[in-house]
Coordinates of C-alpha atoms in Angstrom, one line a residue:
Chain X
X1029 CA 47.0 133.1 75.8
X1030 CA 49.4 135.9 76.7
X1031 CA 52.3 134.3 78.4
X1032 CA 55.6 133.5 77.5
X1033 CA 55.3 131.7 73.7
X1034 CA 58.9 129.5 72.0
X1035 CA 59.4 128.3 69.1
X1036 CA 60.1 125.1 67.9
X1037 CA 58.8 123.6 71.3
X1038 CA 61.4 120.8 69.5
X1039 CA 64.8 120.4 67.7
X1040 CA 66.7 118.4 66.2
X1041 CA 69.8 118.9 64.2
X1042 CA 73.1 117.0 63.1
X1043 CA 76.2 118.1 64.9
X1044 CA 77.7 121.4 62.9
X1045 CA 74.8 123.1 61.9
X1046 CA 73.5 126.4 63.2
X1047 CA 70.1 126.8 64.9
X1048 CA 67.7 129.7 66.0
X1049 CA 65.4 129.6 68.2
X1050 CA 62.1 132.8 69.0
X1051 CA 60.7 133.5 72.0
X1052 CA 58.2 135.9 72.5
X1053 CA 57.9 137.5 76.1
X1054 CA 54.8 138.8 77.6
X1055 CA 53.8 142.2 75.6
X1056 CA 54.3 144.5 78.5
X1057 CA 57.3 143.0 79.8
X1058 CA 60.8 144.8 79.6
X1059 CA 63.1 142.2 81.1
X1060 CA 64.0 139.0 78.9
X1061 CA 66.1 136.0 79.9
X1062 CA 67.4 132.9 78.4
X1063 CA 68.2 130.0 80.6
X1064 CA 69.6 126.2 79.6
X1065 CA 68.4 123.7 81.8
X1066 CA 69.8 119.8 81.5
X1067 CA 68.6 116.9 82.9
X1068 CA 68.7 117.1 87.1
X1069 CA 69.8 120.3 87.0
X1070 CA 68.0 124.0 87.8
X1071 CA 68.3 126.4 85.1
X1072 CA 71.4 128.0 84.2
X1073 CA 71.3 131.6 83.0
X1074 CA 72.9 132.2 79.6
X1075 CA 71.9 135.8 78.8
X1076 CA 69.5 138.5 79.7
X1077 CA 68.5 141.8 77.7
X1078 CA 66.2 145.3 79.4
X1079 CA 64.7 146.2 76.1
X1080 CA 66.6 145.7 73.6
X1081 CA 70.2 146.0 75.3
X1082 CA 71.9 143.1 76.0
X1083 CA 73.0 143.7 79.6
X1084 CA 74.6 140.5 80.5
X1085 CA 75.9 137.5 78.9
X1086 CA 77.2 134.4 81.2
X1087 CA 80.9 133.5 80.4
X1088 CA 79.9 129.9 80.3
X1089 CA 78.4 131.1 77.1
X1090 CA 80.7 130.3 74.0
X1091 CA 81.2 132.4 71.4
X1092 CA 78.8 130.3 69.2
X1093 CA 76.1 131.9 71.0
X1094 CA 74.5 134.8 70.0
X1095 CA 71.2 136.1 70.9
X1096 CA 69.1 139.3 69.7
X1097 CA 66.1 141.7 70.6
X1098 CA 65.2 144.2 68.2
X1099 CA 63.2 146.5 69.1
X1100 CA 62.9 145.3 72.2
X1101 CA 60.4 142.9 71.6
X1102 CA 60.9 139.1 70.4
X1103 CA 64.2 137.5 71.5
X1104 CA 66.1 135.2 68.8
X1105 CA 69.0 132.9 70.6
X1106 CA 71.2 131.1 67.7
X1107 CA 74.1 128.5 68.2
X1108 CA 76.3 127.8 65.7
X1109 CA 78.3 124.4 64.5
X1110 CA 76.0 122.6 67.3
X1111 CA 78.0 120.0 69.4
X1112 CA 76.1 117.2 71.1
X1113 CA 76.8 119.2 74.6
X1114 CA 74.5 121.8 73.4
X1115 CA 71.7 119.8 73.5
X1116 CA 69.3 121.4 76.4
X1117 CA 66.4 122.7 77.4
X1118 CA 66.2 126.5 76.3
X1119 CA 63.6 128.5 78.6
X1120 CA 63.1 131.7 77.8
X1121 CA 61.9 134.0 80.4
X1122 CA 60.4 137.7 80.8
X1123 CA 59.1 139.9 84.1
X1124 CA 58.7 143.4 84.3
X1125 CA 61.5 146.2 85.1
X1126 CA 59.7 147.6 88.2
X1127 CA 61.1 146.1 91.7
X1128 CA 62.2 142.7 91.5
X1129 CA 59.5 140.4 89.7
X1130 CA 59.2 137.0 89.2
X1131 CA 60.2 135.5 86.0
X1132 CA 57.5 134.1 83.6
X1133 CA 58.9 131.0 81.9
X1134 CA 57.9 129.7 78.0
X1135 CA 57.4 126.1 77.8
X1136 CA 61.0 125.9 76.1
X1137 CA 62.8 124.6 73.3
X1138 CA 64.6 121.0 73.0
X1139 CA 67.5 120.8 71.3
X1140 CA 68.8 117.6 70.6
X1141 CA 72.4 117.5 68.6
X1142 CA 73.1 114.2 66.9
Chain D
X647 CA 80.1 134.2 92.0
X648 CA 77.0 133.2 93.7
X649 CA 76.1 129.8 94.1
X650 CA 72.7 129.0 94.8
X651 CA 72.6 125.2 96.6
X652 CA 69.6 123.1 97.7
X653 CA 69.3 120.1 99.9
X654 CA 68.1 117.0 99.5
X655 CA 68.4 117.0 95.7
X656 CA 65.5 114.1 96.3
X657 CA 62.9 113.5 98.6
X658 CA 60.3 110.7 98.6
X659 CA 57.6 111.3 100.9
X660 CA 54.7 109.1 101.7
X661 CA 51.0 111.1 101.3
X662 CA 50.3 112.8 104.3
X663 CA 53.8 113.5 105.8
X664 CA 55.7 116.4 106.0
X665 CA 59.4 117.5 104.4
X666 CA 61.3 120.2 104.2
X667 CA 63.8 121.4 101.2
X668 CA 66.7 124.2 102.4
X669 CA 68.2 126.7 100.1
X670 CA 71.5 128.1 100.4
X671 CA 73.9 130.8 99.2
X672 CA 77.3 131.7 98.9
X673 CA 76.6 135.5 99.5
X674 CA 73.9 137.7 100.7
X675 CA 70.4 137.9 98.5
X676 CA 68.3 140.6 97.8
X677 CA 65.5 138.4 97.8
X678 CA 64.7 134.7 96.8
X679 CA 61.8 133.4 95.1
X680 CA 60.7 129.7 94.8
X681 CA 59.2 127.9 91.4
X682 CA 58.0 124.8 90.7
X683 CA 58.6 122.6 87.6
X684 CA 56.3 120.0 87.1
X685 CA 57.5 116.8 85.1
X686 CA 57.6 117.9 81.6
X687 CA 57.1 121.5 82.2
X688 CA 58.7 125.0 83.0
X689 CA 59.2 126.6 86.3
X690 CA 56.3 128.4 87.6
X691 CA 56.6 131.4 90.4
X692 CA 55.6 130.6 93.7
X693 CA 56.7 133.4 96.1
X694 CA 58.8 135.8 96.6
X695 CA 60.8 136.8 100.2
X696 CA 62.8 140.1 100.4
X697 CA 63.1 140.5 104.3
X698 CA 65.1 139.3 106.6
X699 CA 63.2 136.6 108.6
X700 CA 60.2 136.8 106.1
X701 CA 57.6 134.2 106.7
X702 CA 55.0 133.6 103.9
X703 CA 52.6 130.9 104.0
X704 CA 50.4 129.6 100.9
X705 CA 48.0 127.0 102.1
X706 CA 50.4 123.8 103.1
X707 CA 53.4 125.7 101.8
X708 CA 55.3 127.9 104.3
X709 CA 58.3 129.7 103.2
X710 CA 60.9 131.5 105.3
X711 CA 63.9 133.4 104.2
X712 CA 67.0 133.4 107.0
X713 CA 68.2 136.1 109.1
X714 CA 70.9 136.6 107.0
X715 CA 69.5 136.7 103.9
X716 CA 71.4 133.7 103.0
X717 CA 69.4 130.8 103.2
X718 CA 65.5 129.7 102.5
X719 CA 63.6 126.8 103.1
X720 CA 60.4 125.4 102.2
X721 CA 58.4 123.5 104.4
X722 CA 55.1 121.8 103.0
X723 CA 52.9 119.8 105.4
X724 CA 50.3 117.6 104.3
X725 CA 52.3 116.3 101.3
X726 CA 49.7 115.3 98.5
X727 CA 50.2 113.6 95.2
X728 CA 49.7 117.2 93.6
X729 CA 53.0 118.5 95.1
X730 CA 54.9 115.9 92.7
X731 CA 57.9 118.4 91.1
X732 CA 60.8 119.8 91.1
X733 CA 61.1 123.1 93.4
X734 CA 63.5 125.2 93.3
X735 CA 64.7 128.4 95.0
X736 CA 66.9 131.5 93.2
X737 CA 67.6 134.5 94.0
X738 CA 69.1 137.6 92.8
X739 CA 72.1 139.3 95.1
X740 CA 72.0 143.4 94.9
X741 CA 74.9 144.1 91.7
X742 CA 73.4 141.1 90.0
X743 CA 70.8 141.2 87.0
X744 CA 70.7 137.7 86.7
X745 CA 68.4 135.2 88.8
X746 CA 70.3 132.5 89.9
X747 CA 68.7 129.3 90.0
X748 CA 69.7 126.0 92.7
X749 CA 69.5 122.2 91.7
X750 CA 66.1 121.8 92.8
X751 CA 64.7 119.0 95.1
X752 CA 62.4 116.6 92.9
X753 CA 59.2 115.2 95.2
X754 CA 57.8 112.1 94.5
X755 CA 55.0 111.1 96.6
X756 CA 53.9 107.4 97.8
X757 CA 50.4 107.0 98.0

């Protein structure tokens, strides 16, 4: 399978701790996003890196959040001290730099905060 | 900044009928795409409009972007138990990296 792969497809921690979460885009994609999406709602962007810069970051985003690319491959989003309006659906996303592609979705990561 | 808002949020349809789903912005889009999200899954691309008064069609599924490159709708005719989800429109404006994403309408079909 070469689409968009997370890890932990679940998670659940105690309010307070930090977590970190992997997503692995498709190999020949440049573009990678990260998206939260709650119950009822569509998903809302949180951050997105061309390579490995980090273009854009929402201003929703506290600064608790802090995601990575190295070497413009795999993507690593952490939250730290976790509140229990944290937990989400993480999607991570990738498409390709040329024109204006479509985003390829991972099956996501579930946070739940207790 | 751009909002991205879709109407109904739900529609129940009974097999066989037809519905439509509108998209709207608060400014002009360089193009809008469409996904679907099953129950339990991730959005999945659709289509993708970039001109102004685009039509596409994919077998029940007709897409059309607006004149002003402000507003979408889906129309799907036919509905059948496989078009259960949650569809969504988003779109990205022309300074804008970022794909912005609507509230989806969730389908639900009657048999």
């Amino acid at each position: 399978d070469t689409g968009v792969s997370q890890d932990p497809r679940h998670k659940i921690t105690k309010r307070g701790q930090n977590v970190t979460f992997r997503c692995d885009p498709i190999s020949e994609h440049n573009r990678l996003y990260w998206y939260r999406q709650t119950l009822g709602q569509g998903p809302e962007f949180l951050t997105y890196f061309q390579n490995e810069a980090q273009l854009e970051k929402s201003r929703l985003l506290s600064d608790r959040f802090s995601a990575e690319r190295p070497k413009g491959s795999f993507s690593t989003l952490e939250i730290q001290r976790t509140e229990q309006g944290d937990s989400a659906m993480y999607l991570c996303a990738s498409s390709l730099v040329q024109g204006l592609s479509p985003l390829h979705f991972g099956n996501g990561t579930r946070l739940t905060v207790t | 900044g751009q909002q991205v808002m879709q109407i109904p949020q739900y529609q129940h349809v009974q097999e066989g009928e037809d519905f439509t789903t509108y998209c709207n912005s608060s400014t002009t889009l360089s193009n809008i795409q469409w996904y679907k999200q099953r129950p339990g899954g991730h959005p999945v691309f659709l289509i993708q409009l970039v001109k102004s008064g685009e039509v596409k069609k994919q077998k029940r599924l007709t897409f059309q972007f607006g004149e002003a490159k402000k507003n979408s709708s889906l129309h799907i005719t036919a509905t059948q138990t496989t078009d259960v989800g949650t569809y969504f429109c988003a779109g990205f404006t022309q300074d804008d990296y970022k794909l912005s994403f609507g509230a989806g309408t969730t389908v639900t079909v009657r048999a």
